[in-house]
Short mmCIF file of C-alpha atoms in Angstrom, two decimals:
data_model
loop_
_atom_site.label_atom_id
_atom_site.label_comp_id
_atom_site.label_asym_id
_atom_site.label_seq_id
_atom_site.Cartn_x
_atom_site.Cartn_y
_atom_site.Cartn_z
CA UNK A 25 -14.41 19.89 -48.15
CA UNK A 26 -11.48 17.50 -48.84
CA UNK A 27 -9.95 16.12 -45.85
CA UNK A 28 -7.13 14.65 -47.47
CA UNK A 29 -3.94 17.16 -46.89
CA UNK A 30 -5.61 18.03 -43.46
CA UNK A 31 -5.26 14.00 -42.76
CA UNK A 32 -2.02 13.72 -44.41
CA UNK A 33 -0.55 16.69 -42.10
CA UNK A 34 -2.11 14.95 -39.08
CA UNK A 35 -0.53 11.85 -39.70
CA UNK A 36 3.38 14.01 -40.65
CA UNK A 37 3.13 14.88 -37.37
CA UNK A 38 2.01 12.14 -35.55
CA UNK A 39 5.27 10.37 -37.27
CA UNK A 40 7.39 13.45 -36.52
CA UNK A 41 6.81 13.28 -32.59
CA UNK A 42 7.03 9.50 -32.60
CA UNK A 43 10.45 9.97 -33.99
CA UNK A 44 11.16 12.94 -31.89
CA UNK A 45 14.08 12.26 -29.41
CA UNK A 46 12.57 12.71 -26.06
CA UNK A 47 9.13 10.78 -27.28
CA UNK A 48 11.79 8.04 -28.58
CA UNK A 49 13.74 7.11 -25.09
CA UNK A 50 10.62 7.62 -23.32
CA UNK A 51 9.46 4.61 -25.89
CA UNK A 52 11.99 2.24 -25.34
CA UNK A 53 11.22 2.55 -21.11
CA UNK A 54 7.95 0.93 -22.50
CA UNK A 55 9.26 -1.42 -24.75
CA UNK A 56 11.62 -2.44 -21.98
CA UNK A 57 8.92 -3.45 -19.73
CA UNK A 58 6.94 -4.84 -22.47
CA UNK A 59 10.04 -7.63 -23.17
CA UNK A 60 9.92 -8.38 -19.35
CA UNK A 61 6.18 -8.63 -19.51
CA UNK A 62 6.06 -12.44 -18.86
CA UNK A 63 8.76 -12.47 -16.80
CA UNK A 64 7.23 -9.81 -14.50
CA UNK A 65 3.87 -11.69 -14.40
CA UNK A 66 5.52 -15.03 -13.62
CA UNK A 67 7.01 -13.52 -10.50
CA UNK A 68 3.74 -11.82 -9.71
CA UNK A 69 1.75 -15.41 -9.49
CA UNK A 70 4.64 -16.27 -7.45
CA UNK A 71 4.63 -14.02 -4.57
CA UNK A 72 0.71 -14.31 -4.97
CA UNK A 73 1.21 -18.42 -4.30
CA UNK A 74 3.34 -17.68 -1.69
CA UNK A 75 0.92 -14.56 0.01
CA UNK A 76 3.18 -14.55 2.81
CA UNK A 77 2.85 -12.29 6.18
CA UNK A 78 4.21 -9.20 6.93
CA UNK A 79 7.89 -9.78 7.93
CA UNK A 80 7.63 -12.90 6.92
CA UNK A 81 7.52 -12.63 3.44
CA UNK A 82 11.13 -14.04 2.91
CA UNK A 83 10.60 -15.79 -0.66
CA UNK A 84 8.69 -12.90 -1.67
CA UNK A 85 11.30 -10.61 -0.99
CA UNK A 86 14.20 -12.68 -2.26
CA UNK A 87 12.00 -12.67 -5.69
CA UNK A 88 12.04 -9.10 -5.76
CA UNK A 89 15.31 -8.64 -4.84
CA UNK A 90 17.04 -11.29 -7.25
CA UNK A 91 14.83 -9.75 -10.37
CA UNK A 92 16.98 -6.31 -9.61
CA UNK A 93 20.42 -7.78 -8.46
CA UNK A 94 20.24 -9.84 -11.99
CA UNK A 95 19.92 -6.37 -13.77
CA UNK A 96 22.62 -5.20 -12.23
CA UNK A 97 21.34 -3.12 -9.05
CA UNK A 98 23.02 -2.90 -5.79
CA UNK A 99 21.35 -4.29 -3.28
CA UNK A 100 21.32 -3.65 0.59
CA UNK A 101 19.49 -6.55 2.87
CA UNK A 102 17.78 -6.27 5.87
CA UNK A 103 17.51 -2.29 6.28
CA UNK A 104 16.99 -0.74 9.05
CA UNK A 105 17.10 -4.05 11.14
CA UNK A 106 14.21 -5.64 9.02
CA UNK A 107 14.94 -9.38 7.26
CA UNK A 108 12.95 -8.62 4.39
CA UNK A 109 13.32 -4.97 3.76
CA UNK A 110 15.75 -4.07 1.54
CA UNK A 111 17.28 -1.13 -1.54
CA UNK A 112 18.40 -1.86 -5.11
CA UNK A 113 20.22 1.12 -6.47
CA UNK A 114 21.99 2.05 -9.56
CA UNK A 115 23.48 5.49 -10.98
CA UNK A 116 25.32 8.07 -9.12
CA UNK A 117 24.78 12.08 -8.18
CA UNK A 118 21.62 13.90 -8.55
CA UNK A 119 18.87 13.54 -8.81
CA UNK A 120 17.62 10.51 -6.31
CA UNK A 121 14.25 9.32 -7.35
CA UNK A 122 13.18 6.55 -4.86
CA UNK A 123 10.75 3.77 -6.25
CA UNK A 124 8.45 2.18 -3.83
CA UNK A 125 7.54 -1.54 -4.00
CA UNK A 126 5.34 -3.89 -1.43
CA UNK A 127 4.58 -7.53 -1.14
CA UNK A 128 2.85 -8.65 1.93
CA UNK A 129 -0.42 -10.36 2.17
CA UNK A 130 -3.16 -10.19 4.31
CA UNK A 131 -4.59 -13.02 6.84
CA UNK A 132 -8.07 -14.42 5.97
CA UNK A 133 -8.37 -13.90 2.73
CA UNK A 134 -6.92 -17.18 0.97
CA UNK A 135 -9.01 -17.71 -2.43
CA UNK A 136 -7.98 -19.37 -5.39
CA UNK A 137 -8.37 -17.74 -8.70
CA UNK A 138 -11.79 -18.37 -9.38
CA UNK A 139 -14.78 -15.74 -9.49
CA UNK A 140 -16.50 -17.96 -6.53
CA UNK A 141 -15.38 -17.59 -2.87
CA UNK A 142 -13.27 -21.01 -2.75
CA UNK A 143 -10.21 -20.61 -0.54
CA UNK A 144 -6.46 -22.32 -1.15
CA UNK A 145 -5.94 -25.23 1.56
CA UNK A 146 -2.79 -24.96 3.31
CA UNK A 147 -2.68 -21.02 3.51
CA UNK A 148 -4.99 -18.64 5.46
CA UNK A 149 -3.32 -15.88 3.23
CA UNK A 150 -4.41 -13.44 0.30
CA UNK A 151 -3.25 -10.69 -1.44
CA UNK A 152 -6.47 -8.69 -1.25
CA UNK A 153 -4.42 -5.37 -2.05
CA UNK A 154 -2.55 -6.71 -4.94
CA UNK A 155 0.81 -6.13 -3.38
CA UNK A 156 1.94 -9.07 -5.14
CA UNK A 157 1.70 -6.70 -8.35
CA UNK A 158 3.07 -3.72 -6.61
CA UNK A 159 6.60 -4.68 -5.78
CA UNK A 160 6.85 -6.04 -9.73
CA UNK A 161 5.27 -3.64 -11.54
CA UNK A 162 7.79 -0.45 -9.23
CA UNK A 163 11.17 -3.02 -9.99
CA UNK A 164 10.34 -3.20 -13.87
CA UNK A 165 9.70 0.18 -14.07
CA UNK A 166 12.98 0.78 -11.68
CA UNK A 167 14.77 -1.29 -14.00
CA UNK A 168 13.85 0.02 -17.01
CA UNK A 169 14.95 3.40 -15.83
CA UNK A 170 18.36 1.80 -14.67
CA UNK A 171 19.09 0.73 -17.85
CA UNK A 172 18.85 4.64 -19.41
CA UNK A 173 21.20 5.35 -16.93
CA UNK A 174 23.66 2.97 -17.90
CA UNK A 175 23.36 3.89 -21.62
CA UNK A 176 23.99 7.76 -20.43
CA UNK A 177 20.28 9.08 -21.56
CA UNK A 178 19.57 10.50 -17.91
CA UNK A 179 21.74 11.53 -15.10
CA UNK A 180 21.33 10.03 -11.64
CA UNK A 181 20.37 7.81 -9.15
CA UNK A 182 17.22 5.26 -9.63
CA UNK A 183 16.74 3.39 -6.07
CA UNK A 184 13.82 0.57 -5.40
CA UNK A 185 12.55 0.09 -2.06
CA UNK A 186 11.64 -3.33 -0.96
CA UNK A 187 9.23 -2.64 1.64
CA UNK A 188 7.60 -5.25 3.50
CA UNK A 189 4.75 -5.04 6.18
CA UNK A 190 2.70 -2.45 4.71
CA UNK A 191 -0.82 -4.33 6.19
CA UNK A 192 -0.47 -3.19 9.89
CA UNK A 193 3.17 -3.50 10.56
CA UNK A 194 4.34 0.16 9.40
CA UNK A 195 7.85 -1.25 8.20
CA UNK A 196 8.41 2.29 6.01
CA UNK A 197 7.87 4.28 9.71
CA UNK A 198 11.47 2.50 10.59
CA UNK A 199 13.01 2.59 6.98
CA UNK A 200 12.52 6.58 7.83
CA UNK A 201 13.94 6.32 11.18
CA UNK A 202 16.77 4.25 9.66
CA UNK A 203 17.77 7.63 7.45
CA UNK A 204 17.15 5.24 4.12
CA UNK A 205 15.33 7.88 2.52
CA UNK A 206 17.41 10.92 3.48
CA UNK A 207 18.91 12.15 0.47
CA UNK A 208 16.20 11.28 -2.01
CA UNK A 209 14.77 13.94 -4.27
CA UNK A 210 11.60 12.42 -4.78
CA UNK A 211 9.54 8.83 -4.51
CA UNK A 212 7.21 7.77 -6.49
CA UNK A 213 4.81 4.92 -5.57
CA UNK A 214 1.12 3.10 -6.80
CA UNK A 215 -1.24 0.71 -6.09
CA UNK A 216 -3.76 -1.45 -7.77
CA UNK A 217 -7.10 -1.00 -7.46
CA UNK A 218 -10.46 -1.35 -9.25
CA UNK A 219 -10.11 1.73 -11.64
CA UNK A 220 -7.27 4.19 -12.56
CA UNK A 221 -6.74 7.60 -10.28
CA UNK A 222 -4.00 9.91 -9.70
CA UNK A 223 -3.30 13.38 -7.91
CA UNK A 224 -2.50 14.90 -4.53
CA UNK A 225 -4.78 12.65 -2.56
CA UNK A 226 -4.04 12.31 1.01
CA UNK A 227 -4.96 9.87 3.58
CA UNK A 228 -5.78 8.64 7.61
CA UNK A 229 -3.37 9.12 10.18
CA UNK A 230 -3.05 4.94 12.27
CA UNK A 231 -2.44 4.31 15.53
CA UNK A 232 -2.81 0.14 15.91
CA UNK A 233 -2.62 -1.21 19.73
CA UNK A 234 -3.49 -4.64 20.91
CA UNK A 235 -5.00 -4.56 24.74
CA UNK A 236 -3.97 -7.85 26.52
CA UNK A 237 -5.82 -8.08 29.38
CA UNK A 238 -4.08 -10.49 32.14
CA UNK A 239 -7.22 -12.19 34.68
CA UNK A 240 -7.71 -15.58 36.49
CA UNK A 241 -8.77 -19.13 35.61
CA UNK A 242 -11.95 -20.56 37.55
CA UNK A 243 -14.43 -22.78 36.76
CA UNK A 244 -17.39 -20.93 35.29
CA UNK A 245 -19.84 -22.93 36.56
CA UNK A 246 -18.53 -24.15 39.99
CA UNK A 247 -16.61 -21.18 41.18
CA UNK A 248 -17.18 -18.40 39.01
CA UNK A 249 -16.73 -16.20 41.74
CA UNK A 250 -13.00 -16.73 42.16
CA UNK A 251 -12.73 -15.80 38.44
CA UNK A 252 -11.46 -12.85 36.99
CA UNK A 253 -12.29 -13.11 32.78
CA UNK A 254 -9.76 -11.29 30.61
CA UNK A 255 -12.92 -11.81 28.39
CA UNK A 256 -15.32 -9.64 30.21
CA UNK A 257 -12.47 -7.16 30.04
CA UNK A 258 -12.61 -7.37 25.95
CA UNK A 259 -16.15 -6.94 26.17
CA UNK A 260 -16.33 -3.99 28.63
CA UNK A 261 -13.32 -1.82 26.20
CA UNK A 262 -15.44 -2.71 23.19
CA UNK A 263 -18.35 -1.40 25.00
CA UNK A 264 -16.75 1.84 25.99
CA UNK A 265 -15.17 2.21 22.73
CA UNK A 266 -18.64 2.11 20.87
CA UNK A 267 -19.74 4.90 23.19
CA UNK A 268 -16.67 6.65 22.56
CA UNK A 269 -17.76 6.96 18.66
CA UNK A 270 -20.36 9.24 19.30
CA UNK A 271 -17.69 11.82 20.76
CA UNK A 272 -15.03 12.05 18.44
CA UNK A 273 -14.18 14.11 15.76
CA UNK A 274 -15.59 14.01 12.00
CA UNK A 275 -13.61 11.26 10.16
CA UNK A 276 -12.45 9.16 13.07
CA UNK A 277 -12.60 5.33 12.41
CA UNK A 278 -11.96 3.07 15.04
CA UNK A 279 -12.54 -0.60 14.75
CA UNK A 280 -11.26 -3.96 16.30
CA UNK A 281 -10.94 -7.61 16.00
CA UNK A 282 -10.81 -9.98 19.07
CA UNK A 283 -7.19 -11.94 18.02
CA UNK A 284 -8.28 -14.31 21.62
CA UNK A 285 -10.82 -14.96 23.77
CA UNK A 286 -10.12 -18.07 25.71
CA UNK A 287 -10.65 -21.68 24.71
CA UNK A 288 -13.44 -23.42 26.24
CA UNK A 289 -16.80 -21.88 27.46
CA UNK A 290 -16.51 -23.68 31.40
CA UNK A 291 -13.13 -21.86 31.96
CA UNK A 292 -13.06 -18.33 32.57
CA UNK A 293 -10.83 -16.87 30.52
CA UNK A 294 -7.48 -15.30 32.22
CA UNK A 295 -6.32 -14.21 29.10
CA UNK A 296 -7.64 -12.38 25.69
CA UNK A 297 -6.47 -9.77 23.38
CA UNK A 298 -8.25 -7.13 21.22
CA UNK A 299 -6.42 -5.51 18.10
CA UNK A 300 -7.39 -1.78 17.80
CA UNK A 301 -7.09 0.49 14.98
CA UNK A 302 -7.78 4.38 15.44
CA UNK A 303 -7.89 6.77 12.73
CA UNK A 304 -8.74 10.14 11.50
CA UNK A 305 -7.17 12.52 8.06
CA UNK A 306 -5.17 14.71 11.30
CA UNK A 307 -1.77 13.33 12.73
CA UNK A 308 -2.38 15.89 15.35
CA UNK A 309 -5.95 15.05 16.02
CA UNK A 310 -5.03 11.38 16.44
CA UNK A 311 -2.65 12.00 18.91
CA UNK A 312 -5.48 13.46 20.95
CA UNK A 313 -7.90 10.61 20.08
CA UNK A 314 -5.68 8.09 20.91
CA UNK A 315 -5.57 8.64 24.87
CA UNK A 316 -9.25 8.30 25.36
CA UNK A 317 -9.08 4.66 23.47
CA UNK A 318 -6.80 3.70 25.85
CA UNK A 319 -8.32 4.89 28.98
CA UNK A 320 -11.74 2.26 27.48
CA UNK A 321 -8.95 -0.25 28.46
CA UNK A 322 -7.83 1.43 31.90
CA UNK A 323 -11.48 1.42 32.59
CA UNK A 324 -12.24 -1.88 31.64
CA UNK A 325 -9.41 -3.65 33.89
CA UNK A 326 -10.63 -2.01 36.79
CA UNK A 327 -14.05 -2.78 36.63
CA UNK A 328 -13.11 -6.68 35.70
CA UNK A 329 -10.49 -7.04 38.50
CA UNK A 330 -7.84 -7.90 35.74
CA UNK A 331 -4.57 -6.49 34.65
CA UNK A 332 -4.18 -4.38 31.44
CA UNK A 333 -0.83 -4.80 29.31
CA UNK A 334 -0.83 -2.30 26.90
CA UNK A 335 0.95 -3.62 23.52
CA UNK A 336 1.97 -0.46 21.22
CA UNK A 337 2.01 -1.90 17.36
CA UNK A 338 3.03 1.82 16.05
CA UNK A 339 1.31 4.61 14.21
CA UNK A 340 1.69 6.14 10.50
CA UNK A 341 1.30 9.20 9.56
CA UNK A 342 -1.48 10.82 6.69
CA UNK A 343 0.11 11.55 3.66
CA UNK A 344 1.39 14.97 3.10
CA UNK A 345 0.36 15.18 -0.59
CA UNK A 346 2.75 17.14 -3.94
CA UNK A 347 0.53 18.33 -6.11
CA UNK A 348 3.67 19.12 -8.38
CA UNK A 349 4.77 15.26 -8.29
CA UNK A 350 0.62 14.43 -8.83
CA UNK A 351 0.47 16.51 -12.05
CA UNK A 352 3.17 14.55 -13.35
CA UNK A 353 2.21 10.87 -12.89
CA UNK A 354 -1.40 11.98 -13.57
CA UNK A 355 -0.54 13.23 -16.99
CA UNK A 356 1.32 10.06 -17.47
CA UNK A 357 -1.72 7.55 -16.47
CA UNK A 358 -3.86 9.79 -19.12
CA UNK A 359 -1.50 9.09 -21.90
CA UNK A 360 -1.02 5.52 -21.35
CA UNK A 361 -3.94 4.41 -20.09
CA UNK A 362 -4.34 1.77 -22.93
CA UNK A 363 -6.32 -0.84 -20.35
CA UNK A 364 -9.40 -3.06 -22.22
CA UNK A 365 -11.12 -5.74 -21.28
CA UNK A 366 -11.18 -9.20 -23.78
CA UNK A 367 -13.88 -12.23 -23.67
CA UNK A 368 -12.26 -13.86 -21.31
CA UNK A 369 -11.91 -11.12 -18.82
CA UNK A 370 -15.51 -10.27 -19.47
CA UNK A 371 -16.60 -13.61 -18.54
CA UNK A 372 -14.68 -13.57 -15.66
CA UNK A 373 -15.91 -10.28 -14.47
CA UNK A 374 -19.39 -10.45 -15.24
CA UNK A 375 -19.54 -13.44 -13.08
CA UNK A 376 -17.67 -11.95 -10.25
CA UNK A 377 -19.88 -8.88 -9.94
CA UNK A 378 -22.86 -11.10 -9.29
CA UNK A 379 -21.16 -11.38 -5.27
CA UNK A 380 -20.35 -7.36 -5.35
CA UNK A 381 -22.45 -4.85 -3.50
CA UNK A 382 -21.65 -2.19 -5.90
CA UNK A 383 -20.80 -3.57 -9.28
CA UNK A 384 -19.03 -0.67 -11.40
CA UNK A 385 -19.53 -0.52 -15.72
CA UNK A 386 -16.74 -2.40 -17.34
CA UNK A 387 -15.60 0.40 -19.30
CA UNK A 388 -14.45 2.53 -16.77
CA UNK A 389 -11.16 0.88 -17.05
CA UNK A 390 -10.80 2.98 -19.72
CA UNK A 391 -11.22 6.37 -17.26
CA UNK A 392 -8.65 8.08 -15.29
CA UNK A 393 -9.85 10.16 -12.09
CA UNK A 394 -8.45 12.86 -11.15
CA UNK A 395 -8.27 12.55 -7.05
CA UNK A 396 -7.24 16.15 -6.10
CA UNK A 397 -7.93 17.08 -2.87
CA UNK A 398 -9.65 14.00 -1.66
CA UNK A 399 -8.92 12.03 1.30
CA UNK A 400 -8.85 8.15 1.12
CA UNK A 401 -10.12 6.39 3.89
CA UNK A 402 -7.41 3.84 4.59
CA UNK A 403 -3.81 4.30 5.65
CA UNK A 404 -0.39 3.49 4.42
CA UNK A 405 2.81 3.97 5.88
CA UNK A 406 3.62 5.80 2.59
CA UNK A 407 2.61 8.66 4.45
CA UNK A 408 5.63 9.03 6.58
CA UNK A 409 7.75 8.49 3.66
CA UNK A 410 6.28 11.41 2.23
CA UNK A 411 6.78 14.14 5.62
CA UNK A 412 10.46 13.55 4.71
CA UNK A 413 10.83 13.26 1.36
CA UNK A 414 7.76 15.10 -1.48
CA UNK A 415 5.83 11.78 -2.62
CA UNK A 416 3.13 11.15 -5.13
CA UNK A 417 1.04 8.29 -6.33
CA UNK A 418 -1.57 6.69 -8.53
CA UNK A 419 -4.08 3.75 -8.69
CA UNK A 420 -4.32 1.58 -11.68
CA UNK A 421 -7.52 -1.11 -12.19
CA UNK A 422 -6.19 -4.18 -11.43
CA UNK A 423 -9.78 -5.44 -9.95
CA UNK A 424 -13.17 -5.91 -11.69
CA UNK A 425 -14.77 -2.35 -11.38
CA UNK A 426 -16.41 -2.02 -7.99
CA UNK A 427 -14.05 -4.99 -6.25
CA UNK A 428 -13.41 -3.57 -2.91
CA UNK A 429 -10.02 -3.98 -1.32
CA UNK A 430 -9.11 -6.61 1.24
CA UNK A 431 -11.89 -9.03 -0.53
CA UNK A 432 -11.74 -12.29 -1.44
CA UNK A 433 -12.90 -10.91 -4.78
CA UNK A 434 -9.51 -8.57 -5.01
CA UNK A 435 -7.44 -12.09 -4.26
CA UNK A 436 -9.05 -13.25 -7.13
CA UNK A 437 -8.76 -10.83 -9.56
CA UNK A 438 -4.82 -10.67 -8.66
CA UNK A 439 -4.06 -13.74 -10.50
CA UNK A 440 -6.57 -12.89 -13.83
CA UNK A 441 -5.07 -11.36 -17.20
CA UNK A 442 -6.53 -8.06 -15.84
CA UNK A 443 -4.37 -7.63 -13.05
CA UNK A 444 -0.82 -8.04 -15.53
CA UNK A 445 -2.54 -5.65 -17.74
CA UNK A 446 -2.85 -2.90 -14.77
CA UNK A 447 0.32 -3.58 -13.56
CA UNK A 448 1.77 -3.83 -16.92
CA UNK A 449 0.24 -0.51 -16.77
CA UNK A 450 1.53 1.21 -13.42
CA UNK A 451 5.32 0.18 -14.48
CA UNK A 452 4.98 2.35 -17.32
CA UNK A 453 3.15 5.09 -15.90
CA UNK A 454 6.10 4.91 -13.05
CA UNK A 455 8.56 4.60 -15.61
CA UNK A 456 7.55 7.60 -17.22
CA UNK A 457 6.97 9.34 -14.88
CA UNK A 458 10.39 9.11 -13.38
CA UNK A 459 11.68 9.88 -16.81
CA UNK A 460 9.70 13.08 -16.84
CA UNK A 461 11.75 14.08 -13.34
CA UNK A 462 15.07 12.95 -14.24
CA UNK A 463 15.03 15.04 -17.56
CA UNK A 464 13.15 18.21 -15.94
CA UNK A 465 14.71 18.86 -12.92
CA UNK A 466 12.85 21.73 -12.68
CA UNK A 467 9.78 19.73 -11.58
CA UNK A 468 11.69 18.14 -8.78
CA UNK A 469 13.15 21.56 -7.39
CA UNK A 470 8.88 22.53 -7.74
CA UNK A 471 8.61 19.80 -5.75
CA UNK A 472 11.19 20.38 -3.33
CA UNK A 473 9.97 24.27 -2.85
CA UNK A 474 6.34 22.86 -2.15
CA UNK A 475 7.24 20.67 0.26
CA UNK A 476 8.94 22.47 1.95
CA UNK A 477 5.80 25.44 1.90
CA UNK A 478 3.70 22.47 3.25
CA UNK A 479 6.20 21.60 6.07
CA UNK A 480 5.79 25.60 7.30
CA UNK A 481 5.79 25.70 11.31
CA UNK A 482 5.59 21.67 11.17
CA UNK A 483 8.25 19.11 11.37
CA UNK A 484 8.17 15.42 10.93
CA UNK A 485 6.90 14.03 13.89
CA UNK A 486 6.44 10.06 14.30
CA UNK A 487 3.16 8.12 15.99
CA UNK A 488 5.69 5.86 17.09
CA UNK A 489 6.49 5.17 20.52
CA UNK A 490 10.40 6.49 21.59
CA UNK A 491 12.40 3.07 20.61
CA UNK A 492 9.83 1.20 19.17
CA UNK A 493 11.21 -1.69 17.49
CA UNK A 494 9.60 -3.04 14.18
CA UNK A 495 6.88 -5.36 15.46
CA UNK A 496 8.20 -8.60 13.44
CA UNK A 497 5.46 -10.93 15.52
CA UNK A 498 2.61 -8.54 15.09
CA UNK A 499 0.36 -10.86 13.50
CA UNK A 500 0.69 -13.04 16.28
CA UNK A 501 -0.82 -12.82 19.89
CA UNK A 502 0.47 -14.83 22.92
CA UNK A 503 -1.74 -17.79 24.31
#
């Protein structure tokens, strides 16, 4: 049989839908994020250097925001009462497609970019989520999008969301509340990760509390007896919370870090704090949970003689998952997926697997799961962005396969060639994406319909306490 003509009419077409229009301007979204490449990854090391805080992340938000006011966005500061959130929009009308972007770090996690734990002196923080990546990789895709607006190839509005305090602090809760997302169409967001997913994957509901318990100083030798320990309090809520576990619902997480405990072992302790998280994939469910947790620390200060201050650090929603918007950026991370690994990242790798419990096959980089219908097991207040406003988004592998999240390992990885590949990656697959929605407004008015079918006999409903205030010191804990 001579394959010749049939290869010579596979390769006309091939050249014939590379020159088609629509395959064309989708093209030059890549190539524009391609010629900011270096750029991009320059101010990724940067905001990893910095790994600053939630709410505190004022360099890394001034980055961010200086990369899109330099292309020519508009750019609102401190939304909704927050110093570092802000918006970079350009366009006018319809459609609205909102662009998600984080940068905060998380405390005890400093490493420097080596595949052995070795932490940074002079900073206890890491980005062991890769949000460092995430706020670049959304603005060069938003940007790239801007600029077919400008040259009159789509029609509308492209907005980026600088959104800090994703890591406990729920900062998107009060961008919602603020009304910033109110007449957006759709949002799009990702996140890095150790291999490459999409689809209409949904999450746990948060509540986060800290329980300050409020007792009285004694020496705990010579007069323990006129001691009350905020420690013993601690103990006793942990306790009861333990017990608690074996009478909650299927998928329920609750766990806890003592943030202080007192200072020296002869003084009894009249104050110390415990950080709670409580979880489970139902809002609803939550809201039921979430009284019995507290009554472990009702119970506790009564049976320690000490006083209870209960400190509310807010609550984010599941997400509320489109399968209409999933399709779409799923599609997209199939095409593109382009991600390999070269010597150097193999070397790099192979040695960093040796510290992970469940080291993953290289070449699944080169996989994209489809996560339909699953439930991840963390939280993100992306979810209450999406109860207002249909939401999808996607993973891309940032991370040597099998690199868990909030890791020294992932802190590590963040500043390797691996990580700019993946995130070189998720700006396309954003990029295009958004294209694909701003050209087929059909999909969005899918999207719109299906939302709205999901919303039937619900209504947006916050875990947030009536006048909650963004919790700008929540990484702190009085002494």
């Amino acid at each position: 049989m001579n394959r010749r003509p049939l290869i010579q009419g596979l390769s006309l077409l091939l050249a014939l839908l590379a020159t088609s229009p629509v395959l064309s301007q989708k093209q030059a979204l890549y190539e524009s994020i391609n010629k900011r490449d270096a750029a991009s990854w320059q101010a990724a090391l940067e905001i990893w250097e910095l790994a600053e805080p939630g709410y505190q992340e004022t360099k890394s938000s001034a980055i961010l925001a200086d990369m899109l006011e330099e292309a020519g966005f508009d750019i609102q500061k401190q939304v909704a009462d927050i110093p570092t959130a802000f918006t970079a929009t350009v366009g006018t009308g319809k459609p609205v497609i909102g662009i998600l972007g984080e940068f905060d770090a998380l405390p005890g996690l400093s490493q420097q970019a080596s595949p052995q734990r070795e932490s940074r002196p002079g900073n206890g923080y890491g980005h062991g989520c890769g949000h460092h990546l995430f706020g670049v990789a959304s603005a060069s895709a938003a940007i790239a999008i801007a600029e077919q607006i400008r040259s009159g190839q789509i029609k509308g509005t492209v907005r980026f969301y600088g959104c800090p305090a994703e890591e406990g602090g729920s900062a998107k809760v009060f961008m919602v509340q603020a009304g910033l997302f109110k007449d957006c169409d759709v949002v799009l967001h990702w996140h890095p990760g150790s291999l490459n997913s999409a689809g209409d994957r949904s999450t746990l509901a948060r509540i986060a509390v800290k329980f300050r318990f409020h007792g009285i100083s004694a020496h705990a030798a010579g007069a323990p007896e006129q001691g009350r320990s905020a420690l013993d309090a601690v103990a006793l809520t942990n306790h009861a919370a333990e017990l608690l576990r074996e009478h909650t619902p299927d998928q329920t997480r609750i766990h806890h870090v003592i943030t202080y405990g007192g200072a020296a072992p002869n003084v009894v302790p009249n104050f110390a704090e415990v950080y709670y998280y409580i979880r489970h994939p139902s809002s609803e469910i939550l809201r039921e949970l979430y009284p019995r947790l507290e009554r472990c620390a009702e119970g506790a200060a009564l049976a320690t003689g000490t006083r209870l201050e209960v400190n509310h650090q807010g609550g984010i929603k599941e997400i509320l998952p489109s399968n209409v918007l999933a399709e779409v950026s799923l599609a997209n991370l199939r095409q593109l997926n382009d991600l390999s690994y070269d010597k150097r990242d193999i070397r790099f790798a192979t040695r960093l697997q040796e510290s992970l419990a469940r080291p993953q096959p290289l070449d699944s980089i080169t996989q994209v799961r489809n996560a339909s219908g699953s439930i991840g097991m963390g939280s993100t207040d992306v979810g209450d962005v999406s109860w207002v406003v249909p939401t999808t988004g996607f993973s891309t592998a940032c991370w040597v396969p099998g690199t868990p999240g909030h890791s020294w390992q992932a802190v590590a990885c963040g500043a390797q060639p691996m990580a700019r590949k993946g995130m070189n990656l998720a700006a396309r697959v954003l990029a295009g994406s958004a294209w694909d929605l701003f050209t087929g407004p059909e999909r969005i008015a899918a999207a719109r319909e299906e939302h709205q079918q999901k919303l039937t006999g619900q209504s947006y409903q916050s875990l947030m306490r009536a006048g909650q205030k963004p919790p700008l010191d929540y990484r702190d804990s009085p002494r």
